[in-house]
Amino acid sequence: MTGQSPNTAMDFDTRLRVLITVDTELSVGDHKRGMAGAENHARAIDGSVTDGAYGIGYQARFLAERELRGVFFIDPFMVPAIGDAGLRQSVATLLAEGQDIQLHAHPEWLRFYEPAWLDGRRGTQIADFSFEDQCTLLSSGKDLLEAAGAPQLSAFRAGNYGADDNTLRALAVNGISFDSSLNHAYRGAPCAIEAPRTAHAPFAHHGVCEMPIASFEDYPGHIRHA
């Protein structure tokens, strides 16, 4: 997805190419505290408050009305724990507004069920797993999201930006061409992707195109993502 908008603040004709991305996920913490899946979805994804809902439905309509297309990275790993009704609702909402759907992953959800995928192995970040296990996780996530109605997936962002170089290799194995997990504000932990700190533009890395999160120095020596 590329949103293009004229820079009206300048005297010359130029266009700014940006990716508008939204991480779309339930709250693992609220689930752990016993919140029902429907309520979790209403709060975390629909953004329901007393005067309306300002989550993905609102955001998708806002973008569509301005002829913009966002990339909504959706985490499907809660499905074995709470079912796929909320995931199907999210996918349908975004497709109705012409938005882009891609894969997100919070492996923390695996603590709440016993998937056959990993023979009981657990982790907080996807980088906590071996290359082989990451291949399995990504394949399983693709299957869950596409089974809920998402079109064929081509991009990924790790939950908490917790990816490493094996994640990129596993994406290539799974036919996912773009990654957006490199976040310089999270370098070292949880983001363990090896790349120069000067890497801000898209670049090829381990068989995929890495799309770094925009970041800036907000005070000397401290990096903040945009």
PDB file of C-alpha atoms in Angstrom:
ATOM      1  CA  MET A   1       0.000   0.000   0.000  1.00  0.00           C
ATOM      2  CA  THR A   2       1.259   3.473  -0.790  1.00  0.00           C
ATOM      3  CA  GLY A   3      -0.653   6.524   0.357  1.00  0.00           C
ATOM      4  CA  GLN A   4       0.279   9.583  -1.718  1.00  0.00           C
ATOM      5  CA  SER A   5      -0.521  13.131  -0.749  1.00  0.00           C
ATOM      6  CA  PRO A   6       0.698  16.439  -2.215  1.00  0.00           C
ATOM      7  CA  ASN A   7       2.877  18.469   0.118  1.00  0.00           C
ATOM      8  CA  THR A   8       0.748  21.609   0.171  1.00  0.00           C
ATOM      9  CA  ALA A   9       3.092  23.396   2.564  1.00  0.00           C
ATOM     10  CA  MET A  10       5.740  23.819  -0.126  1.00  0.00           C
ATOM     11  CA  ASP A  11       5.855  25.967  -3.249  1.00  0.00           C
ATOM     12  CA  PHE A  12       7.076  23.091  -5.410  1.00  0.00           C
ATOM     13  CA  ASP A  13       5.265  19.969  -6.599  1.00  0.00           C
ATOM     14  CA  THR A  14       6.277  16.953  -4.560  1.00  0.00           C
ATOM     15  CA  ARG A  15       4.623  13.831  -3.202  1.00  0.00           C
ATOM     16  CA  LEU A  16       5.297  12.014   0.037  1.00  0.00           C
ATOM     17  CA  ARG A  17       5.135   8.219  -0.068  1.00  0.00           C
ATOM     18  CA  VAL A  18       4.191   6.740   3.290  1.00  0.00           C
ATOM     19  CA  LEU A  19       2.810   3.500   4.689  1.00  0.00           C
ATOM     20  CA  ILE A  20      -0.049   3.955   7.151  1.00  0.00           C
ATOM     21  CA  THR A  21      -0.003   0.837   9.326  1.00  0.00           C
ATOM     22  CA  VAL A  22      -2.202  -0.355  12.191  1.00  0.00           C
ATOM     23  CA  ASP A  23      -1.434  -3.253  14.542  1.00  0.00           C
ATOM     24  CA  THR A  24      -4.772  -5.002  15.086  1.00  0.00           C
ATOM     25  CA  GLU A  25      -4.820  -7.291  18.116  1.00  0.00           C
ATOM     26  CA  LEU A  26      -6.671  -8.321  21.243  1.00  0.00           C
ATOM     27  CA  SER A  27      -5.276  -7.681  24.711  1.00  0.00           C
ATOM     28  CA  VAL A  28      -3.428 -10.745  26.004  1.00  0.00           C
ATOM     29  CA  GLY A  29      -3.451  -9.194  29.480  1.00  0.00           C
ATOM     30  CA  ASP A  30      -7.229  -8.740  29.534  1.00  0.00           C
ATOM     31  CA  HIS A  31      -7.713 -12.317  28.343  1.00  0.00           C
ATOM     32  CA  LYS A  32      -5.425 -13.525  31.136  1.00  0.00           C
ATOM     33  CA  ARG A  33      -7.563 -11.588  33.649  1.00  0.00           C
ATOM     34  CA  GLY A  34     -10.664 -13.418  32.430  1.00  0.00           C
ATOM     35  CA  MET A  35     -12.226 -10.962  29.976  1.00  0.00           C
ATOM     36  CA  ALA A  36     -14.537 -12.600  27.437  1.00  0.00           C
ATOM     37  CA  GLY A  37     -13.413 -12.585  23.830  1.00  0.00           C
ATOM     38  CA  ALA A  38     -16.334 -10.449  22.623  1.00  0.00           C
ATOM     39  CA  GLU A  39     -15.646  -7.744  25.215  1.00  0.00           C
ATOM     40  CA  ASN A  40     -11.921  -7.840  24.482  1.00  0.00           C
ATOM     41  CA  HIS A  41     -12.669  -7.368  20.780  1.00  0.00           C
ATOM     42  CA  ALA A  42     -15.074  -4.499  21.451  1.00  0.00           C
ATOM     43  CA  ARG A  43     -12.475  -2.656  23.527  1.00  0.00           C
ATOM     44  CA  ALA A  44      -9.195  -3.467  21.806  1.00  0.00           C
ATOM     45  CA  ILE A  45     -10.221  -3.668  18.133  1.00  0.00           C
ATOM     46  CA  ASP A  46     -13.597  -1.918  17.759  1.00  0.00           C
ATOM     47  CA  GLY A  47     -12.412   0.828  20.122  1.00  0.00           C
ATOM     48  CA  SER A  48     -15.838   1.055  21.756  1.00  0.00           C
ATOM     49  CA  VAL A  49     -16.298   3.846  24.298  1.00  0.00           C
ATOM     50  CA  THR A  50     -19.333   5.659  25.686  1.00  0.00           C
ATOM     51  CA  ASP A  51     -19.866   7.932  22.670  1.00  0.00           C
ATOM     52  CA  GLY A  52     -19.090   5.497  19.855  1.00  0.00           C
ATOM     53  CA  ALA A  53     -16.479   3.175  18.370  1.00  0.00           C
ATOM     54  CA  TYR A  54     -13.143   4.538  17.154  1.00  0.00           C
ATOM     55  CA  GLY A  55     -11.209   1.383  16.322  1.00  0.00           C
ATOM     56  CA  ILE A  56     -10.558  -0.266  12.989  1.00  0.00           C
ATOM     57  CA  GLY A  57     -14.034   0.394  11.560  1.00  0.00           C
ATOM     58  CA  TYR A  58     -13.678   4.129  12.174  1.00  0.00           C
ATOM     59  CA  GLN A  59     -10.073   4.160  10.956  1.00  0.00           C
ATOM     60  CA  ALA A  60     -10.881   2.175   7.798  1.00  0.00           C
ATOM     61  CA  ARG A  61     -13.782   4.489   6.886  1.00  0.00           C
ATOM     62  CA  PHE A  62     -11.671   7.584   7.613  1.00  0.00           C
ATOM     63  CA  LEU A  63      -8.969   6.358   5.232  1.00  0.00           C
ATOM     64  CA  ALA A  64     -11.400   5.206   2.537  1.00  0.00           C
ATOM     65  CA  GLU A  65     -13.216   8.534   2.531  1.00  0.00           C
ATOM     66  CA  ARG A  66      -9.886  10.192   1.727  1.00  0.00           C
ATOM     67  CA  GLU A  67      -8.980   7.630  -0.936  1.00  0.00           C
ATOM     68  CA  LEU A  68      -6.197   6.248   1.239  1.00  0.00           C
ATOM     69  CA  ARG A  69      -5.397   2.617   1.931  1.00  0.00           C
ATOM     70  CA  GLY A  70      -3.937   1.461   5.220  1.00  0.00           C
ATOM     71  CA  VAL A  71      -2.121  -1.757   6.062  1.00  0.00           C
ATOM     72  CA  PHE A  72      -3.830  -3.479   9.000  1.00  0.00           C
ATOM     73  CA  PHE A  73      -1.545  -6.107  10.523  1.00  0.00           C
ATOM     74  CA  ILE A  74      -3.929  -8.591  12.186  1.00  0.00           C
ATOM     75  CA  ASP A  75      -2.915 -11.096  14.871  1.00  0.00           C
ATOM     76  CA  PRO A  76      -4.845 -14.388  14.404  1.00  0.00           C
ATOM     77  CA  PHE A  77      -3.191 -16.393  17.194  1.00  0.00           C
ATOM     78  CA  MET A  78      -6.061 -15.893  19.647  1.00  0.00           C
ATOM     79  CA  VAL A  79      -8.373 -18.035  17.466  1.00  0.00           C
ATOM     80  CA  PRO A  80      -7.634 -21.421  19.100  1.00  0.00           C
ATOM     81  CA  ALA A  81      -8.287 -19.799  22.505  1.00  0.00           C
ATOM     82  CA  ILE A  82     -11.525 -17.896  21.802  1.00  0.00           C
ATOM     83  CA  GLY A  83     -12.730 -18.856  18.312  1.00  0.00           C
ATOM     84  CA  ASP A  84     -12.645 -17.024  14.992  1.00  0.00           C
ATOM     85  CA  ALA A  85     -15.818 -14.888  15.144  1.00  0.00           C
ATOM     86  CA  GLY A  86     -13.948 -11.705  16.047  1.00  0.00           C
ATOM     87  CA  LEU A  87     -11.248 -12.345  13.467  1.00  0.00           C
ATOM     88  CA  ARG A  88     -13.817 -12.877  10.716  1.00  0.00           C
ATOM     89  CA  GLN A  89     -15.555  -9.658  11.774  1.00  0.00           C
ATOM     90  CA  SER A  90     -12.282  -7.700  11.574  1.00  0.00           C
ATOM     91  CA  VAL A  91     -11.430  -9.081   8.149  1.00  0.00           C
ATOM     92  CA  ALA A  92     -14.909  -8.345   6.770  1.00  0.00           C
ATOM     93  CA  THR A  93     -14.870  -4.797   8.188  1.00  0.00           C
ATOM     94  CA  LEU A  94     -11.542  -3.965   6.559  1.00  0.00           C
ATOM     95  CA  LEU A  95     -12.306  -5.576   3.207  1.00  0.00           C
ATOM     96  CA  ALA A  96     -15.591  -3.668   2.997  1.00  0.00           C
ATOM     97  CA  GLU A  97     -13.598  -0.410   3.154  1.00  0.00           C
ATOM     98  CA  GLY A  98     -10.940  -1.541   0.666  1.00  0.00           C
ATOM     99  CA  GLN A  99      -8.135  -1.755   3.231  1.00  0.00           C
ATOM    100  CA  ASP A 100      -5.111  -4.044   3.153  1.00  0.00           C
ATOM    101  CA  ILE A 101      -4.829  -7.000   5.561  1.00  0.00           C
ATOM    102  CA  GLN A 102      -1.489  -8.548   6.524  1.00  0.00           C
ATOM    103  CA  LEU A 103      -0.112 -10.877   9.193  1.00  0.00           C
ATOM    104  CA  HIS A 104       0.773  -9.933  12.767  1.00  0.00           C
ATOM    105  CA  ALA A 105       1.872 -12.396  15.463  1.00  0.00           C
ATOM    106  CA  HIS A 106       1.819 -12.378  19.262  1.00  0.00           C
ATOM    107  CA  PRO A 107       3.029 -15.855  20.292  1.00  0.00           C
ATOM    108  CA  GLU A 108       2.031 -15.040  23.903  1.00  0.00           C
ATOM    109  CA  TRP A 109      -1.367 -16.502  22.996  1.00  0.00           C
ATOM    110  CA  LEU A 110       0.149 -19.982  22.821  1.00  0.00           C
ATOM    111  CA  ARG A 111       0.211 -20.128  26.628  1.00  0.00           C
ATOM    112  CA  PHE A 112      -3.595 -20.402  26.677  1.00  0.00           C
ATOM    113  CA  TYR A 113      -3.990 -23.513  24.529  1.00  0.00           C
ATOM    114  CA  GLU A 114      -2.134 -26.588  23.315  1.00  0.00           C
ATOM    115  CA  PRO A 115      -1.530 -26.265  19.569  1.00  0.00           C
ATOM    116  CA  ALA A 116      -0.152 -29.288  17.787  1.00  0.00           C
ATOM    117  CA  TRP A 117       2.182 -27.002  15.838  1.00  0.00           C
ATOM    118  CA  LEU A 118       5.082 -26.726  18.294  1.00  0.00           C
ATOM    119  CA  ASP A 119       4.801 -29.746  20.595  1.00  0.00           C
ATOM    120  CA  GLY A 120       4.272 -27.564  23.668  1.00  0.00           C
ATOM    121  CA  ARG A 121       7.082 -25.076  23.085  1.00  0.00           C
ATOM    122  CA  ARG A 122       6.266 -21.527  24.191  1.00  0.00           C
ATOM    123  CA  GLY A 123       7.735 -18.041  23.857  1.00  0.00           C
ATOM    124  CA  THR A 124       6.841 -14.361  24.230  1.00  0.00           C
ATOM    125  CA  GLN A 125       8.432 -13.090  21.003  1.00  0.00           C
ATOM    126  CA  ILE A 126       8.570 -14.920  17.706  1.00  0.00           C
ATOM    127  CA  ALA A 127      12.373 -14.589  17.940  1.00  0.00           C
ATOM    128  CA  ASP A 128      12.242 -16.849  21.040  1.00  0.00           C
ATOM    129  CA  PHE A 129      11.636 -19.781  18.681  1.00  0.00           C
ATOM    130  CA  SER A 130      13.986 -21.697  16.397  1.00  0.00           C
ATOM    131  CA  PHE A 131      13.985 -21.112  12.651  1.00  0.00           C
ATOM    132  CA  GLU A 132      11.995 -24.318  12.128  1.00  0.00           C
ATOM    133  CA  ASP A 133       9.403 -23.332  14.739  1.00  0.00           C
ATOM    134  CA  GLN A 134       9.113 -19.841  13.266  1.00  0.00           C
ATOM    135  CA  CYS A 135       8.399 -21.394   9.867  1.00  0.00           C
ATOM    136  CA  THR A 136       5.603 -23.402  11.505  1.00  0.00           C
ATOM    137  CA  LEU A 137       4.207 -20.396  13.395  1.00  0.00           C
ATOM    138  CA  LEU A 138       4.096 -18.230  10.289  1.00  0.00           C
ATOM    139  CA  SER A 139       2.494 -20.976   8.205  1.00  0.00           C
ATOM    140  CA  SER A 140      -0.131 -21.548  10.925  1.00  0.00           C
ATOM    141  CA  GLY A 141      -0.819 -17.817  11.250  1.00  0.00           C
ATOM    142  CA  LYS A 142      -1.281 -17.497   7.492  1.00  0.00           C
ATOM    143  CA  ASP A 143      -3.718 -20.404   7.528  1.00  0.00           C
ATOM    144  CA  LEU A 144      -5.757 -18.901  10.387  1.00  0.00           C
ATOM    145  CA  LEU A 145      -5.970 -15.467   8.800  1.00  0.00           C
ATOM    146  CA  GLU A 146      -6.740 -16.692   5.293  1.00  0.00           C
ATOM    147  CA  ALA A 147      -9.356 -19.106   6.673  1.00  0.00           C
ATOM    148  CA  ALA A 148     -11.076 -16.044   8.175  1.00  0.00           C
ATOM    149  CA  GLY A 149     -11.383 -14.505   4.711  1.00  0.00           C
ATOM    150  CA  ALA A 150      -8.164 -12.533   4.270  1.00  0.00           C
ATOM    151  CA  PRO A 151      -6.721 -12.409   0.741  1.00  0.00           C
ATOM    152  CA  GLN A 152      -3.328 -13.951   0.052  1.00  0.00           C
ATOM    153  CA  LEU A 153      -0.802 -12.424   2.448  1.00  0.00           C
ATOM    154  CA  SER A 154       2.443 -10.745   1.432  1.00  0.00           C
ATOM    155  CA  ALA A 155       3.635  -8.831   4.532  1.00  0.00           C
ATOM    156  CA  PHE A 156       4.312  -9.390   8.236  1.00  0.00           C
ATOM    157  CA  ARG A 157       5.028  -7.498  11.448  1.00  0.00           C
ATOM    158  CA  ALA A 158       6.123  -9.257  14.616  1.00  0.00           C
ATOM    159  CA  GLY A 159       4.242  -8.554  17.822  1.00  0.00           C
ATOM    160  CA  ASN A 160       6.313  -6.225  20.035  1.00  0.00           C
ATOM    161  CA  TYR A 161       8.669  -5.967  17.006  1.00  0.00           C
ATOM    162  CA  GLY A 162      10.206  -9.107  18.498  1.00  0.00           C
ATOM    163  CA  ALA A 163      11.692 -10.598  15.315  1.00  0.00           C
ATOM    164  CA  ASP A 164      15.186 -11.744  14.437  1.00  0.00           C
ATOM    165  CA  ASP A 165      16.988 -12.709  11.224  1.00  0.00           C
ATOM    166  CA  ASN A 166      15.485 -16.212  11.404  1.00  0.00           C
ATOM    167  CA  THR A 167      12.055 -14.559  11.203  1.00  0.00           C
ATOM    168  CA  LEU A 168      12.980 -13.040   7.855  1.00  0.00           C
ATOM    169  CA  ARG A 169      14.303 -16.358   6.581  1.00  0.00           C
ATOM    170  CA  ALA A 170      11.088 -18.064   7.735  1.00  0.00           C
ATOM    171  CA  LEU A 171       8.990 -15.423   5.970  1.00  0.00           C
ATOM    172  CA  ALA A 172      10.822 -16.111   2.723  1.00  0.00           C
ATOM    173  CA  VAL A 173      10.141 -19.851   3.121  1.00  0.00           C
ATOM    174  CA  ASN A 174       6.437 -19.055   3.576  1.00  0.00           C
ATOM    175  CA  GLY A 175       6.241 -16.832   0.506  1.00  0.00           C
ATOM    176  CA  ILE A 176       5.809 -13.597   2.478  1.00  0.00           C
ATOM    177  CA  SER A 177       7.832 -10.938   0.678  1.00  0.00           C
ATOM    178  CA  PHE A 178       7.748  -7.941   3.055  1.00  0.00           C
ATOM    179  CA  ASP A 179       8.593  -7.497   6.726  1.00  0.00           C
ATOM    180  CA  SER A 180       7.961  -4.439   8.895  1.00  0.00           C
ATOM    181  CA  SER A 181       9.454  -5.542  12.217  1.00  0.00           C
ATOM    182  CA  LEU A 182      12.690  -3.522  12.273  1.00  0.00           C
ATOM    183  CA  ASN A 183      12.207  -0.798  14.865  1.00  0.00           C
ATOM    184  CA  HIS A 184      15.348   1.103  15.872  1.00  0.00           C
ATOM    185  CA  ALA A 185      13.697   2.212  19.120  1.00  0.00           C
ATOM    186  CA  TYR A 186      13.451  -1.468  20.141  1.00  0.00           C
ATOM    187  CA  ARG A 187      16.859  -2.625  18.874  1.00  0.00           C
ATOM    188  CA  GLY A 188      18.509  -5.383  20.861  1.00  0.00           C
ATOM    189  CA  ALA A 189      15.391  -6.333  22.799  1.00  0.00           C
ATOM    190  CA  PRO A 190      12.841  -7.255  21.749  1.00  0.00           C
ATOM    191  CA  CYS A 191      13.804  -6.449  18.123  1.00  0.00           C
ATOM    192  CA  ALA A 192      16.816  -8.645  17.289  1.00  0.00           C
ATOM    193  CA  ILE A 193      17.053  -8.086  13.529  1.00  0.00           C
ATOM    194  CA  GLU A 194      20.674  -7.450  12.563  1.00  0.00           C
ATOM    195  CA  ALA A 195      20.832  -4.258  10.496  1.00  0.00           C
ATOM    196  CA  PRO A 196      22.763  -0.975  10.567  1.00  0.00           C
ATOM    197  CA  ARG A 197      21.245   1.822  12.639  1.00  0.00           C
ATOM    198  CA  THR A 198      21.373   3.898   9.466  1.00  0.00           C
ATOM    199  CA  ALA A 199      18.877   1.532   7.786  1.00  0.00           C
ATOM    200  CA  HIS A 200      15.721   3.615   7.427  1.00  0.00           C
ATOM    201  CA  ALA A 201      14.700   3.018   3.805  1.00  0.00           C
ATOM    202  CA  PRO A 202      13.427  -0.348   2.526  1.00  0.00           C
ATOM    203  CA  PHE A 203      16.213  -2.853   1.852  1.00  0.00           C
ATOM    204  CA  ALA A 204      16.631  -6.514   0.911  1.00  0.00           C
ATOM    205  CA  HIS A 205      17.497  -8.796   3.840  1.00  0.00           C
ATOM    206  CA  HIS A 206      17.463 -12.628   3.991  1.00  0.00           C
ATOM    207  CA  GLY A 207      15.144 -13.031   1.032  1.00  0.00           C
ATOM    208  CA  VAL A 208      12.521 -10.407   1.934  1.00  0.00           C
ATOM    209  CA  CYS A 209      12.155  -6.644   1.658  1.00  0.00           C
ATOM    210  CA  GLU A 210      12.550  -5.075   5.096  1.00  0.00           C
ATOM    211  CA  MET A 211      10.440  -1.944   5.664  1.00  0.00           C
ATOM    212  CA  PRO A 212      11.852  -0.265   8.810  1.00  0.00           C
ATOM    213  CA  ILE A 213       9.550   1.630  11.165  1.00  0.00           C
ATOM    214  CA  ALA A 214      10.126   5.382  10.878  1.00  0.00           C
ATOM    215  CA  SER A 215      12.089   6.676  13.871  1.00  0.00           C
ATOM    216  CA  PHE A 216      13.815   9.827  15.062  1.00  0.00           C
ATOM    217  CA  GLU A 217      16.024  11.075  17.883  1.00  0.00           C
ATOM    218  CA  ASP A 218      13.667  12.869  20.259  1.00  0.00           C
ATOM    219  CA  TYR A 219      16.445  13.833  22.659  1.00  0.00           C
ATOM    220  CA  PRO A 220      20.197  13.211  22.495  1.00  0.00           C
ATOM    221  CA  GLY A 221      20.993   9.519  22.378  1.00  0.00           C
ATOM    222  CA  HIS A 222      17.356   8.356  22.504  1.00  0.00           C
ATOM    223  CA  ILE A 223      15.457   6.908  19.545  1.00  0.00           C
ATOM    224  CA  ARG A 224      11.666   7.033  19.315  1.00  0.00           C
ATOM    225  CA  HIS A 225       9.525   5.460  16.624  1.00  0.00           C
ATOM    226  CA  ALA A 226       7.096   7.673  14.761  1.00  0.00           C
TER     227      ALA A 226
END
